[in-house]
mmCIF file of C-alpha atoms in Angstrom:
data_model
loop_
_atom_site.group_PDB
_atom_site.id
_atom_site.type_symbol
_atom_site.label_atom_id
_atom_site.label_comp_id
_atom_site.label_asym_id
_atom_site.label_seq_id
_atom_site.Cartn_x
_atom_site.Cartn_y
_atom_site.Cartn_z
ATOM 1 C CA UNK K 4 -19.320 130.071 81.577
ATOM 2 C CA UNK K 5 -19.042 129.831 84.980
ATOM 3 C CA UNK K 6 -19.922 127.446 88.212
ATOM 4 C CA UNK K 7 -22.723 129.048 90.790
ATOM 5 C CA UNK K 8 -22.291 128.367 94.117
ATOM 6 C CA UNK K 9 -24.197 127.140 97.070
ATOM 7 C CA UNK K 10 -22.174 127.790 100.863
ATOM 8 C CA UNK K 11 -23.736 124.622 103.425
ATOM 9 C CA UNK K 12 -26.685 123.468 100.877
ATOM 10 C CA UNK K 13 -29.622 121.753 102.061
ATOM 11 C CA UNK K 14 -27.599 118.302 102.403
ATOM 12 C CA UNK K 15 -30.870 116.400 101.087
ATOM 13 C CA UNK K 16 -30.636 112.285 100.086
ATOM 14 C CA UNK K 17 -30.542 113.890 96.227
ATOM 15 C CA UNK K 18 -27.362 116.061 97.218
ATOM 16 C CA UNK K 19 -25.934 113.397 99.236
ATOM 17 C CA UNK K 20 -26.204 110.954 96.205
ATOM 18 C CA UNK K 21 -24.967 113.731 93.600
ATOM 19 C CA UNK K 22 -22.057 113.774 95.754
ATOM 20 C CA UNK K 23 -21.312 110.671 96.240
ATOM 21 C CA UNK K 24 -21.474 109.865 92.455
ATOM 22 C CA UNK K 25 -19.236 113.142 91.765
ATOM 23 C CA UNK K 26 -16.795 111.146 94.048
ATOM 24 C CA UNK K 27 -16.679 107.876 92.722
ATOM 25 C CA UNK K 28 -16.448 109.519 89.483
ATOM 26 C CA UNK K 29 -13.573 111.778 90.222
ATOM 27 C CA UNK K 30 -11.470 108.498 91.333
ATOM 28 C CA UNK K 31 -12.129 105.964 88.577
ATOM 29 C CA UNK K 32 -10.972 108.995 86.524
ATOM 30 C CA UNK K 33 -7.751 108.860 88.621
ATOM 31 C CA UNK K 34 -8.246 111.650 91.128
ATOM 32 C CA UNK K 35 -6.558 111.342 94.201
ATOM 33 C CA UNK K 36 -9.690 112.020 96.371
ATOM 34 C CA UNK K 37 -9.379 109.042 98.804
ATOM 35 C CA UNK K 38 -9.331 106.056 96.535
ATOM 36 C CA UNK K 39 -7.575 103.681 94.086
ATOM 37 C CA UNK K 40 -9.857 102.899 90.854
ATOM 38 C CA UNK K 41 -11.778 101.346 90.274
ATOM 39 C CA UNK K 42 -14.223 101.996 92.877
ATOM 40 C CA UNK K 43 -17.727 101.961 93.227
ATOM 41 C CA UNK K 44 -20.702 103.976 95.268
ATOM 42 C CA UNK K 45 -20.854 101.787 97.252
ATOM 43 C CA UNK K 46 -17.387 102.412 98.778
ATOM 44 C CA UNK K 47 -17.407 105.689 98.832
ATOM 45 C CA UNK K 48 -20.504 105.899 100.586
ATOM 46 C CA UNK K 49 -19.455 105.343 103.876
ATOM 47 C CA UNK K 50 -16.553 107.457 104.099
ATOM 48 C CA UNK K 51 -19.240 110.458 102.054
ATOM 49 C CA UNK K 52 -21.448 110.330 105.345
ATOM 50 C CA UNK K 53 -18.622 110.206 107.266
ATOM 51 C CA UNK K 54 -17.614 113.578 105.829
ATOM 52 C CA UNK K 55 -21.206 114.476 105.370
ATOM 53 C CA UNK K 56 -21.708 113.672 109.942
ATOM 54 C CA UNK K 57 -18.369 116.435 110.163
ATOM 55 C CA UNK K 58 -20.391 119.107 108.565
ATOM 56 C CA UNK K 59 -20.829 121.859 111.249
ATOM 57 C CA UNK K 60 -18.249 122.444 112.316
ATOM 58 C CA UNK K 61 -17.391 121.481 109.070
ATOM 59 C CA UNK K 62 -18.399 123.047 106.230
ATOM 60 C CA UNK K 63 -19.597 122.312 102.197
ATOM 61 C CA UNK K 64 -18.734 124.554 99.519
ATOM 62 C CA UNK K 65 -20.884 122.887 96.149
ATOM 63 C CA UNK K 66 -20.186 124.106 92.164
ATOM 64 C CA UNK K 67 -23.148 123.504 89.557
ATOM 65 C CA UNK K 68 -22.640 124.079 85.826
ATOM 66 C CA UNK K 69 -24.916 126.536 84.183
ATOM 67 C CA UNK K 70 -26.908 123.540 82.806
ATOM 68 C CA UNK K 71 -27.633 122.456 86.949
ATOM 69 C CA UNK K 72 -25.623 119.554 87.347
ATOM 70 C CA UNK K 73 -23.296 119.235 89.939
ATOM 71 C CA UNK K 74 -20.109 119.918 88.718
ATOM 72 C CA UNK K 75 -17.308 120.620 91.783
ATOM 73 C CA UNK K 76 -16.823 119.674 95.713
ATOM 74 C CA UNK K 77 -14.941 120.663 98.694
ATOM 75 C CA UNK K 78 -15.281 120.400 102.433
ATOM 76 C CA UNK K 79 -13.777 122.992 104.854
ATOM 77 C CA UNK K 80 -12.521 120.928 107.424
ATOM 78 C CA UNK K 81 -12.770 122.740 111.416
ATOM 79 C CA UNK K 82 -9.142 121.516 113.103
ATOM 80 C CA UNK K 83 -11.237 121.591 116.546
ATOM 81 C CA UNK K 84 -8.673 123.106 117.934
ATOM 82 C CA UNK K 85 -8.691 126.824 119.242
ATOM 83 C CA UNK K 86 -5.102 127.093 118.032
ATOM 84 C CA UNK K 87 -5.452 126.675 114.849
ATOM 85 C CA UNK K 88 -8.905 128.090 114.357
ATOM 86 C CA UNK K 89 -7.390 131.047 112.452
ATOM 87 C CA UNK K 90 -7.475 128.447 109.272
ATOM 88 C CA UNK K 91 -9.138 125.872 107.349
ATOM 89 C CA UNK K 92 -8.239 122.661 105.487
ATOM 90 C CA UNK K 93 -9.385 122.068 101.996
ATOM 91 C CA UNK K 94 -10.607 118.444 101.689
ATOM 92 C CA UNK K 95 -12.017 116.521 99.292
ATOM 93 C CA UNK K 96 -11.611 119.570 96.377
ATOM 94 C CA UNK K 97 -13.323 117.556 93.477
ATOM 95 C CA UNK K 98 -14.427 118.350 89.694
ATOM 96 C CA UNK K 99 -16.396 115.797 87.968
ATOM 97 C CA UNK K 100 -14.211 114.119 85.115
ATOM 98 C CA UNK K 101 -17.091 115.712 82.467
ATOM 99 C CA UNK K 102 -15.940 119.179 83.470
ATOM 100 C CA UNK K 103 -12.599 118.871 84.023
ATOM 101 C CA UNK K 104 -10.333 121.180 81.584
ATOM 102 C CA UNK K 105 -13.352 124.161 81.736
ATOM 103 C CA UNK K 106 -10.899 125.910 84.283
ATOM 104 C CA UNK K 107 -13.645 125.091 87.451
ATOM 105 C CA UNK K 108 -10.988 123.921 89.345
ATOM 106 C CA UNK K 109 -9.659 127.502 89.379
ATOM 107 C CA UNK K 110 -13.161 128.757 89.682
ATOM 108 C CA UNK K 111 -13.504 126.328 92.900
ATOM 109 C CA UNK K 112 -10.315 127.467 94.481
ATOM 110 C CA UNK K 113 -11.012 131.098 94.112
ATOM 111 C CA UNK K 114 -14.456 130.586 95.719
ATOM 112 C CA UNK K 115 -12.995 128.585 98.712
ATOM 113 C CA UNK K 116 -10.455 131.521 98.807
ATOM 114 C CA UNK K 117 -13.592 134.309 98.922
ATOM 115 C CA UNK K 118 -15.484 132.317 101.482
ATOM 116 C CA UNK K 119 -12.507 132.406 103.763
ATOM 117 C CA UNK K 120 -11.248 135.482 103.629
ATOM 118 C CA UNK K 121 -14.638 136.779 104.457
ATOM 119 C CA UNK K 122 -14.548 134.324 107.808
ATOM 120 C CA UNK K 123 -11.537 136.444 108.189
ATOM 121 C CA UNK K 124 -9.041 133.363 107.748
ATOM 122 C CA UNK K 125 -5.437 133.336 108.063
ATOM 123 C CA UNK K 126 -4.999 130.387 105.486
ATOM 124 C CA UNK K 127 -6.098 127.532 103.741
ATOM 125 C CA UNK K 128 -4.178 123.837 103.963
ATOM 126 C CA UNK K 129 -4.392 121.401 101.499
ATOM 127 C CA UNK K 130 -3.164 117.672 101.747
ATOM 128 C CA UNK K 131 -2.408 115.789 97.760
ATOM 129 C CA UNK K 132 -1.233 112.918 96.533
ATOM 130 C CA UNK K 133 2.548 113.061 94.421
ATOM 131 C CA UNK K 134 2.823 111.972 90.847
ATOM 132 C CA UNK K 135 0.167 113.697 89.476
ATOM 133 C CA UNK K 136 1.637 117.407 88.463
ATOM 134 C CA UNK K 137 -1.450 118.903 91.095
ATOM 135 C CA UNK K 138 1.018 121.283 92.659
ATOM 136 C CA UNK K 139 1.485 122.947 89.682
ATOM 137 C CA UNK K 140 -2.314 123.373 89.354
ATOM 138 C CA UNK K 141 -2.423 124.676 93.416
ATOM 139 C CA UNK K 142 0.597 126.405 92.756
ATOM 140 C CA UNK K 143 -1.270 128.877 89.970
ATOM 141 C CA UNK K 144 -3.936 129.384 92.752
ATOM 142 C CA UNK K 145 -1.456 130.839 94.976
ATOM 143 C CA UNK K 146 -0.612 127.590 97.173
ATOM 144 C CA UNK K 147 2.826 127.012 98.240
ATOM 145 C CA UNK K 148 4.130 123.392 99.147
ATOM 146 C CA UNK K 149 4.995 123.725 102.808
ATOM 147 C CA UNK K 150 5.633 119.727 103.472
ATOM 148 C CA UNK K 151 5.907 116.799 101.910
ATOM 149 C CA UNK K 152 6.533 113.220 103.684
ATOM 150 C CA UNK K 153 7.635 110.828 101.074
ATOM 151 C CA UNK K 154 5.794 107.563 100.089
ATOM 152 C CA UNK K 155 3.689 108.589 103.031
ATOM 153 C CA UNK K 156 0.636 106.892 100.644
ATOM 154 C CA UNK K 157 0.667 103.686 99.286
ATOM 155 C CA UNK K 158 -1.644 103.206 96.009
ATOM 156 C CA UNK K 159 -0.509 99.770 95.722
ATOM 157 C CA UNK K 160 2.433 97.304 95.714
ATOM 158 C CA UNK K 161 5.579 99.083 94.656
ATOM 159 C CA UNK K 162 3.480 102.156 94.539
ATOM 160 C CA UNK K 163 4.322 104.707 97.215
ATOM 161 C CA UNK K 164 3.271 108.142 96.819
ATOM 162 C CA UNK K 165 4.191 111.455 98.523
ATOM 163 C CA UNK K 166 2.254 113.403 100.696
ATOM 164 C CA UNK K 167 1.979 117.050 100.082
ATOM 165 C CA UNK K 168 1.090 119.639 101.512
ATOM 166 C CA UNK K 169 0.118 123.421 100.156
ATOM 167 C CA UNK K 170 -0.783 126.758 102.004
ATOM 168 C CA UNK K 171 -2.477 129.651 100.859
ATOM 169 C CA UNK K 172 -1.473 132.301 103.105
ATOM 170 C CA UNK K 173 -4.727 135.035 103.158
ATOM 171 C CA UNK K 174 -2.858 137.365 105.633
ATOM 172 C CA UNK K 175 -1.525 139.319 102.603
#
């Protein structure tokens, strides 16, 4: 089975809730989306419609399971910058904890990987947070770690964490 995807949905109350419980999902299951678990809706609210106020220029690539629920995330971030137009970041690139393991992480990358090469992108940056084996996962997608500045992300006392990051070079 496989996700279907919506490009910029209708970002409606529902959607922005569905979201925002993906979210705060994806982190008390340990995903290194922005937060520490455990963390509530609440708290990731506010930094949700702050991403959610970005979109356009930004943009919202959504993944729902054959059954219709929500499944996967991500957020094409604009660098507002006419330099470095010729790319996108990848933020936020979430699976809900229930679907993890289905291989819709893959599905997700290769989708975010369609959308921009058809925008006729350059490359695709990703930022992630050390010590949890994820560029492994980016690395079967075809990302390469480019930089890393360590303990750049502290999780908690005594708990430093590097920050990576990954390019997927579309020029090829």
């Amino acid at each position: 089975m496989s996700l279907r995807f919506e490009l910029d949905p209708e970002l409606t109350p529902a959607l922005r809730e569905e979201i925002t419980g993906l979210w705060t999902d994806v982190s008390n299951a340990g995903g290194a989306v922005g937060f520490v678990p455990p963390v509530t809706a609440a708290e990731v609210r506010p930094v949700a419609d702050r991403q959610f106020a970005a979109l356009a220029p930004d943009r919202l690539l959504v993944g729902f399971e054959p059954g219709g629920r929500l499944a996967a995330v991500v957020f094409f971030e604009d660098m507002r910058f006419g330099l470095m137009d010729h790319w996108r970041l990848l933020k936020r690139v979430m699976v809900h904890p229930d679907f993890q393991g289905r291989g819709y992480g893959a599905e997700l990358l290769a989708e975010a990987e369609r959308v921009a090469r058809s925008w006729g992108l350059a490359g695709l940056r990703l930022t992630l947070r050390g010590g949890h084996g994820l560029e492994k996962f980016y690395g079967r997608s075809g990302y390469v770690e480019v930089g890393r500045v360590p303990g750049a992300i502290r999780v908690g006392p005594g708990d430093d964490r590097d920050d990576v990051t990954m390019w997927l070079d579309l020029r090829a």
